[in-house]
Amino acid sequence: MLINLKKKPQIIRKNAERCREKGIVLPTFAEMKDPSLIPQDIKDRLRNVGLWDVNPLNLYRINWHNEPKESGGGYGPVNFIEIPREITGTKARILALAGKWFPCGVHKVGATYACLAPALVTGNFDAVEQQAVWPSTGNYCRGGAYNSALLGCKSIAILPEDMSQERFNWLKTVAGEIIATPGCESNVKEIFDKCHELDEERGAHIVIFNQFEQFENYLWHYEVTGSAILEVIRSLGIKADRIKGYASSTGSGGTLAAGDHLKDVYPGIKIGAGEALQCPTLLRNGFGAHRIEGIGDKHVPWIHNVRNTDMVLSIDDQDCMDIYRLFNEKDGHDYLRSIGVKEEDIANLQLFGISGIGNMLSAIKMAKYYELEEDDVVFTILTDSSVMYTSRLAELTEQQGPFNATEAAKVHASALMHQGIDNALELGYYDRLRIHNLKYYTWVEQQGKTYEELNRQWYDRDYWKELPKLTKKIDKLITAFNTMVLS
Ligand SMILES: Cc1ncc(COP(=O)(O)O)c(C=O)c1O
C-alpha cells in the first residue's frame, strides 16, 4: 500500500489518551473538503480563536474555505482571486486559490496534517514518545512544527540556512528544535543527508515525515486542493471546454497533484509543472541556486506523477523578485493604479508570496503558449502570501537600488507584459520519460526505493489511481480515533 495504514493498537490508545488530555479531535478529509460537515460546536468555539493561534481547534481551519479574517473567522466560499488582465497581460483568465488564510499563513499546513494524521491514528507515530521531523525547503517545516504544536507533540524542523529571516523567527516560537542545513532553496540533498544522520543518532525516538516521498501529501492536494478548484469552477459556472490548464511549481510535487484530480474530471486539460530557471532540473536535467523559496530542486520528488505532466515552465527568479517589489512597494501600487488596476485588486497583491508570483508566471506562460482565448481559464495556486518575505524588500533595495516609478514601469513591461514562452517545454512521451528517469538517482540510488516501484510509477496505470481510494479508509480511521478520544 502506498500509504502505511497498518494499525498498532497499543500506540493508538496512547495517542488517543494524549488527544483526550489536550481536548484534540481531528478533521477528516471529508470535512477539509467541505467544512459545512464540521460539527456546529467546533464552529462556535472557533469564534474565539485567531488564525495563527496554537490552538488545536485550528486543525479545523485546514481548508481553503476560511473566512479571510485574522481571528474568529467561520467558513465561506473557497478563497480565490481572478488576477486582472492589466497584470497578467493574457487574453485568458487566470484564477488563483489563495493560501494566506490557512492557519499560520501557508497552504502547506494541509500537506503536513495529511502526513501526520494517518500516522497518529494508526499508531505509526507515537505522539508521546517520538519527535516528528519535518524536512523542508520552506513552509513544510513551518506547517509541520505548527501541527505538532497543536497536537502537543515534539518536533524538529529542518530547513536550509538561507531561508528568510521571517521563517526562522516564527519557527523559534513553535518548533522544539530547528536544524539549518547548508545552502539555499535547491539544497534538498543536504536535507536528506541530515535526515539520515538523525535517523542513525536517534533511531526509534523520531519519525521523519518526508513530504517528497509521502503520498499523503499528494493525496491532500488531490482531494482538498483539487476539490476546491472544482468548487470554484462550479461557482463561476465555467464551461467544461474552457478549463484549459493547471500550472503549479513543484517543491515536493504535492500541490501539483490537484492537477491530477482536475484531469480526471476534465481529461483535456494541461498540467504545467513550474520550476526556477536558475535550477532547471525538469527542463534540462540542470542544477543551480535560486530565490523562489519553497520550490524544490535538483531532484524529481517521488510523489510527482510525471507521466501526467504536460509542460515544464521554468521561471526566472529575477522576474519573481522584481514583481514582488512591484506588488509590495508604494511606487509599484501607484504605477499599477495608473494603468487601471482596481483598488480591490491592489489590495489582493498581499496574497502573493514569491512562489505564488512564480506560479502566476507559469500560468501566464501556459496561457500564451497555447494561445488561449478570452473565456479560457488556467488555474494556479498562491501558496502563502507576501507577509512571509517582507525582509526581502530591504535586501533588494540594498542590492538593486530604490524601487521607483521608472522601475515599476520596467518590471511591469518586462516581467509581466512581455513574459514570453521561452523556457516553456511541452512534454512528449520521451521528455516525460527523461524526467521520470531522473528519479532513479535520488530515490533508488540514494533513498532506498526499489527499481520495481520506480517502474510501476511509469508503467502501471493503476499505481496513481490507488491513492484516492485510500481517502475513505483514512477518514474511517480518523473517525474511529475521534470516537476513542471522546469516549
Ligand atoms: C512557498 C512555497 N511555495 C511552493 C511550494 C511547493 O509546493 P509543493 O511542495 O506542494 O510542491 C512550497 C512547498 O513547501 C512552498 O513552501
Short mmCIF file of C-alpha atoms and ligand atoms in Angstrom, two decimals:
data_model
loop_
_atom_site.label_atom_id
_atom_site.label_comp_id
_atom_site.label_asym_id
_atom_site.label_seq_id
_atom_site.Cartn_x
_atom_site.Cartn_y
_atom_site.Cartn_z
CA MET A 1 0.00 0.00 0.00
CA LEU A 2 1.33 3.45 -0.91
CA ILE A 3 0.30 4.85 2.48
CA ASN A 4 1.04 2.84 5.60
CA LEU A 5 -2.30 2.21 7.34
CA LYS A 6 -1.22 -0.82 9.36
CA LYS A 7 -2.50 -0.37 12.90
CA LYS A 8 -0.50 -0.52 16.12
CA PRO A 9 -3.32 -0.70 18.71
CA GLN A 10 -1.23 -0.01 21.80
CA ILE A 11 0.17 3.22 20.39
CA ILE A 12 -3.24 4.22 19.03
CA ARG A 13 -4.59 4.02 22.58
CA LYS A 14 -1.69 6.10 23.87
CA ASN A 15 -2.22 8.73 21.16
CA ALA A 16 -5.95 8.83 21.87
CA GLU A 17 -5.24 9.32 25.56
CA ARG A 18 -2.90 12.22 24.71
CA CYS A 19 -5.57 13.79 22.50
CA ARG A 20 -8.22 13.34 25.19
CA GLU A 21 -5.98 15.11 27.75
CA LYS A 22 -5.47 18.01 25.36
CA GLY A 23 -9.02 18.10 24.02
CA ILE A 24 -7.95 17.35 20.45
CA VAL A 25 -10.20 15.90 17.78
CA LEU A 26 -9.10 15.53 14.20
CA PRO A 27 -10.76 16.68 10.99
CA THR A 28 -11.39 14.14 8.24
CA PHE A 29 -10.64 14.65 4.55
CA ALA A 30 -14.38 14.98 4.01
CA GLU A 31 -14.51 17.89 6.48
CA MET A 32 -11.44 19.56 4.97
CA LYS A 33 -13.08 19.37 1.55
CA ASP A 34 -16.45 20.53 2.80
CA PRO A 35 -16.34 22.43 6.11
CA SER A 36 -20.14 22.50 6.27
CA LEU A 37 -19.72 18.96 7.66
CA ILE A 38 -17.78 20.28 10.67
CA PRO A 39 -19.81 19.98 13.89
CA GLN A 40 -21.53 23.20 14.99
CA ASP A 41 -19.90 23.25 18.44
CA ILE A 42 -16.44 23.37 16.83
CA LYS A 43 -17.56 26.20 14.57
CA ASP A 44 -18.90 28.07 17.60
CA ARG A 45 -15.69 27.62 19.58
CA LEU A 46 -13.59 28.81 16.62
CA ARG A 47 -15.23 32.23 17.00
CA ASN A 48 -12.75 32.95 19.79
CA VAL A 49 -9.66 31.59 18.08
CA GLY A 50 -7.13 33.53 15.99
CA LEU A 51 -5.98 32.07 12.66
CA TRP A 52 -2.40 31.69 13.84
CA ASP A 53 -3.14 30.68 17.44
CA VAL A 54 -1.55 27.47 18.59
CA ASN A 55 -4.95 26.02 19.44
CA PRO A 56 -5.94 22.51 18.32
CA LEU A 57 -9.28 23.85 17.10
CA ASN A 58 -7.30 25.40 14.26
CA LEU A 59 -6.90 21.89 12.82
CA TYR A 60 -10.45 22.56 11.62
CA ARG A 61 -9.18 25.54 9.67
CA ILE A 62 -7.03 23.35 7.45
CA ASN A 63 -9.09 24.00 4.35
CA TRP A 64 -9.48 26.53 1.53
CA HIS A 65 -12.78 27.93 2.90
CA ASN A 66 -11.66 30.03 5.86
CA GLU A 67 -13.28 33.40 6.16
CA PRO A 68 -10.45 35.85 5.36
CA LYS A 69 -10.05 37.16 8.90
CA GLU A 70 -7.18 37.17 11.35
CA SER A 71 -9.38 35.99 14.18
CA GLY A 72 -12.71 34.34 14.84
CA GLY A 73 -13.49 33.55 11.21
CA GLY A 74 -16.00 30.95 10.12
CA TYR A 75 -16.22 29.31 6.71
CA GLY A 76 -17.24 30.75 3.38
CA PRO A 77 -16.61 30.11 -0.29
CA VAL A 78 -13.18 28.94 -1.49
CA ASN A 79 -10.59 31.73 -1.20
CA PHE A 80 -9.54 32.57 -4.71
CA ILE A 81 -8.92 35.58 -6.92
CA GLU A 82 -9.03 36.32 -10.60
CA ILE A 83 -5.79 38.06 -11.48
CA PRO A 84 -6.66 41.09 -13.63
CA ARG A 85 -5.51 41.21 -17.23
CA GLU A 86 -3.69 44.51 -16.55
CA ILE A 87 -1.33 42.33 -14.54
CA THR A 88 -1.28 39.06 -16.47
CA GLY A 89 -1.26 40.54 -19.98
CA THR A 90 -3.08 37.39 -21.18
CA LYS A 91 -6.33 37.05 -23.02
CA ALA A 92 -7.18 34.01 -20.93
CA ARG A 93 -8.45 34.26 -17.36
CA ILE A 94 -6.04 33.26 -14.63
CA LEU A 95 -7.64 32.15 -11.37
CA ALA A 96 -5.62 31.51 -8.26
CA LEU A 97 -6.51 29.89 -4.93
CA ALA A 98 -5.21 31.97 -2.02
CA GLY A 99 -3.24 30.19 0.72
CA LYS A 100 -2.89 33.16 3.06
CA TRP A 101 -5.96 32.16 5.05
CA PHE A 102 -4.67 28.83 6.26
CA PRO A 103 -3.54 28.66 9.89
CA CYS A 104 -0.01 30.08 10.09
CA GLY A 105 -0.49 31.57 6.64
CA VAL A 106 0.62 28.72 4.40
CA HIS A 107 -1.24 26.11 2.35
CA LYS A 108 1.47 23.66 3.31
CA VAL A 109 -0.13 23.14 6.69
CA GLY A 110 -2.55 20.85 4.84
CA ALA A 111 0.12 18.55 3.48
CA THR A 112 1.76 18.29 6.89
CA TYR A 113 -1.51 17.47 8.58
CA ALA A 114 -2.15 14.81 5.95
CA CYS A 115 1.24 13.23 6.68
CA LEU A 116 0.82 13.38 10.45
CA ALA A 117 -2.83 12.41 10.97
CA PRO A 118 -2.77 8.91 9.42
CA ALA A 119 0.41 8.11 11.37
CA LEU A 120 -1.24 9.30 14.57
CA VAL A 121 -4.48 7.37 14.14
CA THR A 122 -2.75 4.15 13.06
CA GLY A 123 -0.12 4.36 15.79
CA ASN A 124 2.74 4.62 13.31
CA PHE A 125 3.78 7.75 15.16
CA ASP A 126 3.86 7.81 18.93
CA ALA A 127 2.88 11.33 19.93
CA VAL A 128 4.09 10.84 23.49
CA GLU A 129 7.49 9.23 22.96
CA GLN A 130 8.61 10.28 19.49
CA GLN A 131 9.63 13.53 17.84
CA ALA A 132 8.18 14.44 14.45
CA VAL A 133 10.87 15.50 11.97
CA TRP A 134 9.87 17.91 9.19
CA PRO A 135 12.50 18.16 6.43
CA SER A 136 11.69 21.09 4.21
CA THR A 137 12.86 23.81 1.88
CA GLY A 138 10.37 26.22 3.40
CA ASN A 139 6.84 26.10 4.60
CA TYR A 140 6.55 22.37 5.15
CA CYS A 141 8.54 22.54 8.36
CA ARG A 142 6.52 25.60 9.33
CA GLY A 143 3.26 23.69 8.89
CA GLY A 144 4.78 20.58 10.45
CA ALA A 145 6.07 22.35 13.55
CA TYR A 146 2.75 24.16 13.88
CA ASN A 147 0.66 21.00 13.58
CA SER A 148 2.97 19.20 16.01
CA ALA A 149 2.45 22.03 18.49
CA LEU A 150 -1.33 21.84 18.02
CA LEU A 151 -1.19 18.15 18.74
CA GLY A 152 1.13 18.65 21.67
CA CYS A 153 3.99 16.57 20.25
CA LYS A 154 7.65 17.45 19.89
CA SER A 155 9.02 18.49 16.53
CA ILE A 156 12.27 19.06 14.67
CA ALA A 157 12.21 21.48 11.74
CA ILE A 158 14.93 21.06 9.12
CA LEU A 159 15.42 23.79 6.53
CA PRO A 160 18.21 25.42 4.54
CA GLU A 161 20.11 28.21 6.32
CA ASP A 162 19.42 30.76 3.55
CA MET A 163 15.64 30.76 4.06
CA SER A 164 14.06 34.09 5.01
CA GLN A 165 14.54 35.50 8.48
CA GLU A 166 10.73 35.59 8.94
CA ARG A 167 10.65 31.81 8.68
CA PHE A 168 13.35 31.28 11.28
CA ASN A 169 11.93 33.87 13.68
CA TRP A 170 8.48 32.35 13.67
CA LEU A 171 9.75 28.77 13.82
CA LYS A 172 11.60 29.58 17.04
CA THR A 173 8.23 30.20 18.65
CA VAL A 174 6.74 26.78 17.80
CA ALA A 175 9.35 24.17 16.85
CA GLY A 176 11.06 22.09 19.53
CA GLU A 177 14.32 22.08 17.59
CA ILE A 178 15.45 23.84 14.41
CA ILE A 179 18.23 22.49 12.23
CA ALA A 180 19.62 24.72 9.48
CA THR A 181 21.29 22.76 6.69
CA PRO A 182 23.90 24.23 4.33
CA GLY A 183 22.82 26.24 1.33
CA CYS A 184 19.59 27.57 -0.08
CA GLU A 185 16.40 26.51 -1.65
CA SER A 186 17.91 23.99 -4.01
CA ASN A 187 19.94 22.04 -1.46
CA VAL A 188 17.50 19.21 -0.88
CA LYS A 189 20.21 16.54 -0.83
CA GLU A 190 21.74 18.19 2.25
CA ILE A 191 18.34 17.97 3.94
CA PHE A 192 18.06 14.26 3.14
CA ASP A 193 21.60 13.73 4.48
CA LYS A 194 20.62 15.41 7.74
CA CYS A 195 17.59 13.10 8.00
CA HIS A 196 19.82 10.03 7.62
CA GLU A 197 22.16 11.41 10.25
CA LEU A 198 19.26 11.98 12.66
CA ASP A 199 17.94 8.53 11.92
CA GLU A 200 21.28 6.99 12.88
CA GLU A 201 21.63 9.10 16.01
CA ARG A 202 18.08 8.93 17.35
CA GLY A 203 16.54 5.90 15.63
CA ALA A 204 13.24 4.95 17.24
CA HIS A 205 12.92 8.30 19.01
CA ILE A 206 11.96 10.07 15.82
CA VAL A 207 9.65 9.70 12.84
CA ILE A 208 10.65 11.51 9.68
CA PHE A 209 7.73 12.86 7.69
CA ASN A 210 9.26 13.24 4.27
CA GLN A 211 6.96 15.30 2.06
CA PHE A 212 8.99 14.47 -1.05
CA GLU A 213 8.06 10.81 -0.83
CA GLN A 214 4.91 10.61 1.29
CA PHE A 215 1.80 10.06 -0.76
CA GLU A 216 -0.31 11.59 2.00
CA ASN A 217 0.98 14.93 0.69
CA TYR A 218 -0.12 14.02 -2.84
CA LEU A 219 -3.46 12.84 -1.54
CA TRP A 220 -4.21 16.01 0.41
CA HIS A 221 -3.78 18.17 -2.66
CA TYR A 222 -5.54 15.73 -4.94
CA GLU A 223 -8.54 15.72 -2.62
CA VAL A 224 -8.64 19.08 -0.87
CA THR A 225 -6.98 21.48 -3.33
CA GLY A 226 -8.44 19.62 -6.32
CA SER A 227 -11.96 19.76 -4.87
CA ALA A 228 -11.58 23.46 -4.04
CA ILE A 229 -10.78 24.22 -7.68
CA LEU A 230 -13.74 22.15 -8.84
CA GLU A 231 -15.90 24.17 -6.46
CA VAL A 232 -14.64 27.44 -7.98
CA ILE A 233 -15.44 26.09 -11.43
CA ARG A 234 -18.98 25.27 -10.32
CA SER A 235 -19.49 28.57 -8.51
CA LEU A 236 -18.47 30.60 -11.57
CA GLY A 237 -20.32 28.36 -13.98
CA ILE A 238 -17.23 27.87 -16.15
CA LYS A 239 -17.96 25.62 -19.10
CA ALA A 240 -16.00 22.39 -19.25
CA ASP A 241 -14.41 23.14 -22.62
CA ARG A 242 -12.96 26.40 -21.25
CA ILE A 243 -10.97 24.78 -18.46
CA LYS A 244 -7.62 24.59 -20.11
CA GLY A 245 -4.92 24.17 -17.56
CA TYR A 246 -3.41 23.97 -14.14
CA ALA A 247 0.04 25.42 -13.54
CA SER A 248 1.92 24.96 -10.30
CA SER A 249 5.53 24.78 -9.31
CA THR A 250 6.94 21.67 -7.77
CA GLY A 251 8.59 21.72 -4.41
CA SER A 252 7.60 18.33 -3.11
CA GLY A 253 5.23 17.82 -6.04
CA GLY A 254 2.24 17.80 -3.67
CA THR A 255 0.42 20.87 -4.96
CA LEU A 256 0.77 19.58 -8.50
CA ALA A 257 -1.47 16.64 -7.56
CA ALA A 258 -4.54 18.91 -7.65
CA GLY A 259 -3.94 18.92 -11.41
CA ASP A 260 -4.32 15.12 -11.49
CA HIS A 261 -7.76 15.49 -9.92
CA LEU A 262 -8.75 18.15 -12.45
CA LYS A 263 -7.51 15.97 -15.28
CA ASP A 264 -9.57 13.04 -14.01
CA VAL A 265 -12.64 15.28 -14.34
CA TYR A 266 -11.53 17.26 -17.43
CA PRO A 267 -9.21 14.92 -19.38
CA GLY A 268 -8.32 17.60 -21.92
CA ILE A 269 -6.58 19.98 -19.53
CA LYS A 270 -2.84 20.57 -19.49
CA ILE A 271 -0.83 20.26 -16.31
CA GLY A 272 2.23 22.52 -16.15
CA ALA A 273 5.00 21.97 -13.61
CA GLY A 274 6.88 25.12 -12.67
CA GLU A 275 10.46 25.38 -11.51
CA ALA A 276 13.14 28.05 -11.28
CA LEU A 277 15.09 28.72 -14.46
CA GLN A 278 18.19 29.06 -12.31
CA CYS A 279 17.76 25.40 -11.34
CA PRO A 280 16.28 23.84 -14.48
CA THR A 281 16.08 20.21 -13.36
CA LEU A 282 12.90 19.36 -15.26
CA LEU A 283 13.77 21.50 -18.28
CA ARG A 284 17.28 20.26 -18.88
CA ASN A 285 18.39 17.99 -16.01
CA GLY A 286 20.00 21.12 -14.62
CA PHE A 287 21.05 22.37 -11.22
CA GLY A 288 21.76 25.65 -9.50
CA ALA A 289 20.77 28.01 -6.71
CA HIS A 290 17.71 30.25 -6.89
CA ARG A 291 15.48 32.53 -4.83
CA ILE A 292 11.96 31.14 -5.26
CA GLU A 293 11.61 29.93 -1.70
CA GLY A 294 9.68 26.70 -1.28
CA ILE A 295 10.12 25.15 -4.69
CA GLY A 296 12.49 22.38 -4.83
CA ASP A 297 15.26 21.19 -6.62
CA LYS A 298 17.95 19.22 -8.29
CA HIS A 299 15.71 16.20 -8.00
CA VAL A 300 12.28 14.96 -9.03
CA PRO A 301 10.08 14.23 -6.00
CA TRP A 302 8.96 10.62 -5.62
CA ILE A 303 5.32 11.73 -5.49
CA HIS A 304 5.41 13.70 -8.75
CA ASN A 305 3.20 11.91 -11.28
CA VAL A 306 5.47 12.76 -14.20
CA ARG A 307 3.54 10.79 -16.77
CA ASN A 308 0.56 13.07 -16.18
CA THR A 309 2.60 16.28 -16.59
CA ASP A 310 2.23 18.07 -19.93
CA MET A 311 4.55 21.03 -19.66
CA VAL A 312 7.58 22.35 -17.85
CA LEU A 313 7.55 26.07 -17.12
CA SER A 314 10.87 27.45 -15.98
CA ILE A 315 10.57 30.84 -14.33
CA ASP A 316 13.33 33.38 -13.91
CA ASP A 317 13.73 34.12 -10.21
CA GLN A 318 14.68 37.72 -11.04
CA ASP A 319 11.19 38.20 -12.52
CA CYS A 320 9.69 36.91 -9.26
CA MET A 321 11.81 39.21 -7.10
CA ASP A 322 11.06 42.23 -9.33
CA ILE A 323 7.32 41.54 -9.26
CA TYR A 324 7.47 41.03 -5.51
CA ARG A 325 8.76 44.61 -5.30
CA LEU A 326 6.13 45.85 -7.75
CA PHE A 327 3.40 44.22 -5.65
CA ASN A 328 4.70 45.47 -2.31
CA GLU A 329 6.31 48.89 -2.81
CA LYS A 330 4.18 52.04 -2.76
CA ASP A 331 5.53 53.18 -6.14
CA GLY A 332 4.56 49.80 -7.51
CA HIS A 333 0.97 50.21 -6.34
CA ASP A 334 0.81 53.77 -7.67
CA TYR A 335 2.02 52.59 -11.05
CA LEU A 336 -0.50 49.76 -11.18
CA ARG A 337 -3.27 52.21 -10.24
CA SER A 338 -2.16 54.50 -13.04
CA ILE A 339 -2.64 51.74 -15.63
CA GLY A 340 -6.13 50.93 -14.38
CA VAL A 341 -5.66 48.16 -11.81
CA LYS A 342 -8.62 48.43 -9.43
CA GLU A 343 -8.22 49.12 -5.70
CA GLU A 344 -9.60 45.71 -4.76
CA ASP A 345 -7.01 44.03 -6.99
CA ILE A 346 -4.25 46.13 -5.46
CA ALA A 347 -5.46 45.01 -2.03
CA ASN A 348 -5.18 41.42 -3.23
CA LEU A 349 -1.48 41.80 -4.06
CA GLN A 350 -0.72 40.91 -0.44
CA LEU A 351 -1.89 37.38 -1.32
CA PHE A 352 1.20 36.74 -3.44
CA GLY A 353 4.33 35.24 -1.92
CA ILE A 354 7.37 34.73 -4.11
CA SER A 355 6.44 31.24 -5.28
CA GLY A 356 2.85 32.45 -5.78
CA ILE A 357 4.27 35.03 -8.19
CA GLY A 358 6.23 32.23 -9.86
CA ASN A 359 3.01 30.23 -10.19
CA MET A 360 1.23 33.18 -11.75
CA LEU A 361 4.09 33.48 -14.26
CA SER A 362 3.79 29.77 -15.04
CA ALA A 363 0.09 30.24 -15.71
CA ILE A 364 0.86 33.24 -17.95
CA LYS A 365 3.38 31.21 -19.93
CA MET A 366 0.91 28.38 -20.32
CA ALA A 367 -1.85 30.74 -21.48
CA LYS A 368 0.48 32.34 -24.02
CA TYR A 369 1.98 29.06 -25.20
CA TYR A 370 -1.41 27.61 -26.10
CA GLU A 371 -2.70 30.96 -27.37
CA LEU A 372 -5.66 30.69 -25.02
CA GLU A 373 -8.70 32.85 -25.67
CA GLU A 374 -10.83 35.24 -23.61
CA ASP A 375 -13.06 32.69 -21.94
CA ASP A 376 -10.36 30.10 -21.39
CA VAL A 377 -9.22 29.53 -17.84
CA VAL A 378 -5.94 28.48 -16.25
CA PHE A 379 -5.79 27.74 -12.53
CA THR A 380 -2.88 28.24 -10.23
CA ILE A 381 -2.09 28.48 -6.51
CA LEU A 382 -0.87 31.26 -4.26
CA THR A 383 0.82 29.02 -1.73
CA ASP A 384 1.37 31.59 1.03
CA SER A 385 1.45 35.40 0.95
CA SER A 386 3.66 38.45 0.84
CA VAL A 387 4.00 38.74 4.62
CA MET A 388 6.41 35.79 4.65
CA TYR A 389 9.05 37.71 2.73
CA THR A 390 8.96 41.38 3.71
CA SER A 391 12.61 41.34 4.80
CA ARG A 392 13.47 40.66 1.15
CA LEU A 393 12.30 44.17 0.24
CA ALA A 394 15.10 45.88 2.15
CA GLU A 395 17.61 43.35 0.82
CA LEU A 396 16.50 44.04 -2.75
CA THR A 397 16.72 47.79 -2.22
CA GLU A 398 20.25 47.36 -0.98
CA GLN A 399 21.21 45.12 -3.90
CA GLN A 400 19.34 46.84 -6.74
CA GLY A 401 18.72 50.38 -5.54
CA PRO A 402 15.42 52.05 -4.63
CA PHE A 403 12.20 50.99 -6.30
CA ASN A 404 10.56 53.95 -8.01
CA ALA A 405 8.03 54.71 -10.75
CA THR A 406 10.53 54.03 -13.53
CA GLU A 407 11.43 50.66 -12.04
CA ALA A 408 7.73 49.85 -11.67
CA ALA A 409 7.10 50.55 -15.35
CA LYS A 410 10.13 48.49 -16.37
CA VAL A 411 9.09 45.50 -14.27
CA HIS A 412 5.51 45.63 -15.45
CA ALA A 413 6.55 45.77 -19.10
CA SER A 414 9.28 43.16 -18.96
CA ALA A 415 8.40 40.59 -16.32
CA LEU A 416 4.63 40.70 -16.88
CA MET A 417 3.51 42.08 -20.26
CA HIS A 418 6.47 40.60 -22.13
CA GLN A 419 6.62 37.35 -20.23
CA GLY A 420 7.19 35.01 -23.13
CA ILE A 421 7.04 31.32 -23.91
CA ASP A 422 10.78 30.88 -23.59
CA ASN A 423 11.77 28.08 -21.24
CA ALA A 424 8.33 26.52 -21.56
CA LEU A 425 8.63 22.95 -22.79
CA GLU A 426 5.68 20.91 -23.96
CA LEU A 427 6.48 17.34 -22.97
CA GLY A 428 6.38 14.48 -25.42
CA TYR A 429 6.44 10.85 -24.29
CA TYR A 430 10.23 10.67 -24.13
CA ASP A 431 10.57 14.08 -22.47
CA ARG A 432 8.36 12.76 -19.69
CA LEU A 433 10.33 9.55 -19.51
CA ARG A 434 13.59 11.50 -19.26
CA ILE A 435 12.22 13.39 -16.26
CA HIS A 436 10.80 10.24 -14.68
CA ASN A 437 14.17 8.52 -15.12
CA LEU A 438 15.84 11.23 -13.03
CA LYS A 439 14.01 9.78 -10.04
CA TYR A 440 16.33 6.77 -10.21
CA TYR A 441 19.35 8.73 -9.00
CA THR A 442 17.67 10.30 -5.99
CA TRP A 443 15.23 7.64 -4.97
CA VAL A 444 16.72 4.27 -5.92
CA GLU A 445 20.43 5.08 -5.61
CA GLN A 446 20.24 7.33 -2.56
CA GLN A 447 16.96 6.93 -0.72
CA GLY A 448 16.25 3.21 -0.75
CA LYS A 449 13.30 2.97 -3.13
CA THR A 450 13.08 -0.07 -5.37
CA TYR A 451 13.69 -0.27 -9.07
CA GLU A 452 10.41 -2.22 -9.37
CA GLU A 453 8.35 0.53 -7.78
CA LEU A 454 10.01 3.15 -9.93
CA ASN A 455 8.91 1.17 -12.97
CA ARG A 456 5.40 0.78 -11.57
CA GLN A 457 5.11 4.55 -11.32
CA TRP A 458 5.63 4.71 -15.07
CA TYR A 459 4.12 1.51 -16.47
CA ASP A 460 1.36 0.54 -14.04
CA ARG A 461 -1.70 2.56 -14.96
CA ASP A 462 -3.33 1.73 -11.61
CA TYR A 463 -0.42 2.95 -9.47
CA TRP A 464 -1.60 6.56 -9.12
CA LYS A 465 -5.28 5.60 -9.22
CA GLU A 466 -4.87 3.62 -5.99
CA LEU A 467 -4.32 6.78 -3.99
CA PRO A 468 -7.75 8.44 -3.99
CA LYS A 469 -9.21 5.06 -2.98
CA LEU A 470 -7.39 5.41 0.34
CA THR A 471 -9.14 8.63 1.35
CA LYS A 472 -12.24 6.94 2.71
CA LYS A 473 -10.13 4.41 4.61
CA ILE A 474 -8.15 7.21 6.24
CA ASP A 475 -11.36 9.04 7.13
CA LYS A 476 -12.73 5.91 8.77
CA LEU A 477 -9.57 5.60 10.83
CA ILE A 478 -9.74 9.26 11.87
CA THR A 479 -13.41 8.92 12.83
CA ALA A 480 -12.72 5.77 14.88
CA PHE A 481 -9.82 7.55 16.59
CA ASN A 482 -12.01 10.56 17.43
CA THR A 483 -14.60 8.20 18.92
CA MET A 484 -11.89 6.74 21.19
CA VAL A 485 -10.79 10.23 22.19
CA LEU A 486 -14.31 11.32 23.06
CA SER A 487 -15.42 8.10 24.76
C1 LIG B 1 6.18 28.90 -0.53
C2 LIG B 1 6.04 27.58 -1.21
N1 LIG B 1 5.67 27.54 -2.49
C3 LIG B 1 5.56 26.39 -3.16
C4 LIG B 1 5.81 25.20 -2.56
C5 LIG B 1 5.72 23.95 -3.37
O1 LIG B 1 4.63 23.15 -3.05
P1 LIG B 1 4.73 21.60 -3.11
O2 LIG B 1 5.73 21.16 -2.08
O3 LIG B 1 3.36 21.12 -2.78
O4 LIG B 1 5.18 21.19 -4.47
C6 LIG B 1 6.19 25.18 -1.22
C7 LIG B 1 6.47 23.94 -0.55
O5 LIG B 1 6.89 23.90 0.59
C8 LIG B 1 6.32 26.40 -0.52
O6 LIG B 1 6.70 26.46 0.74
#
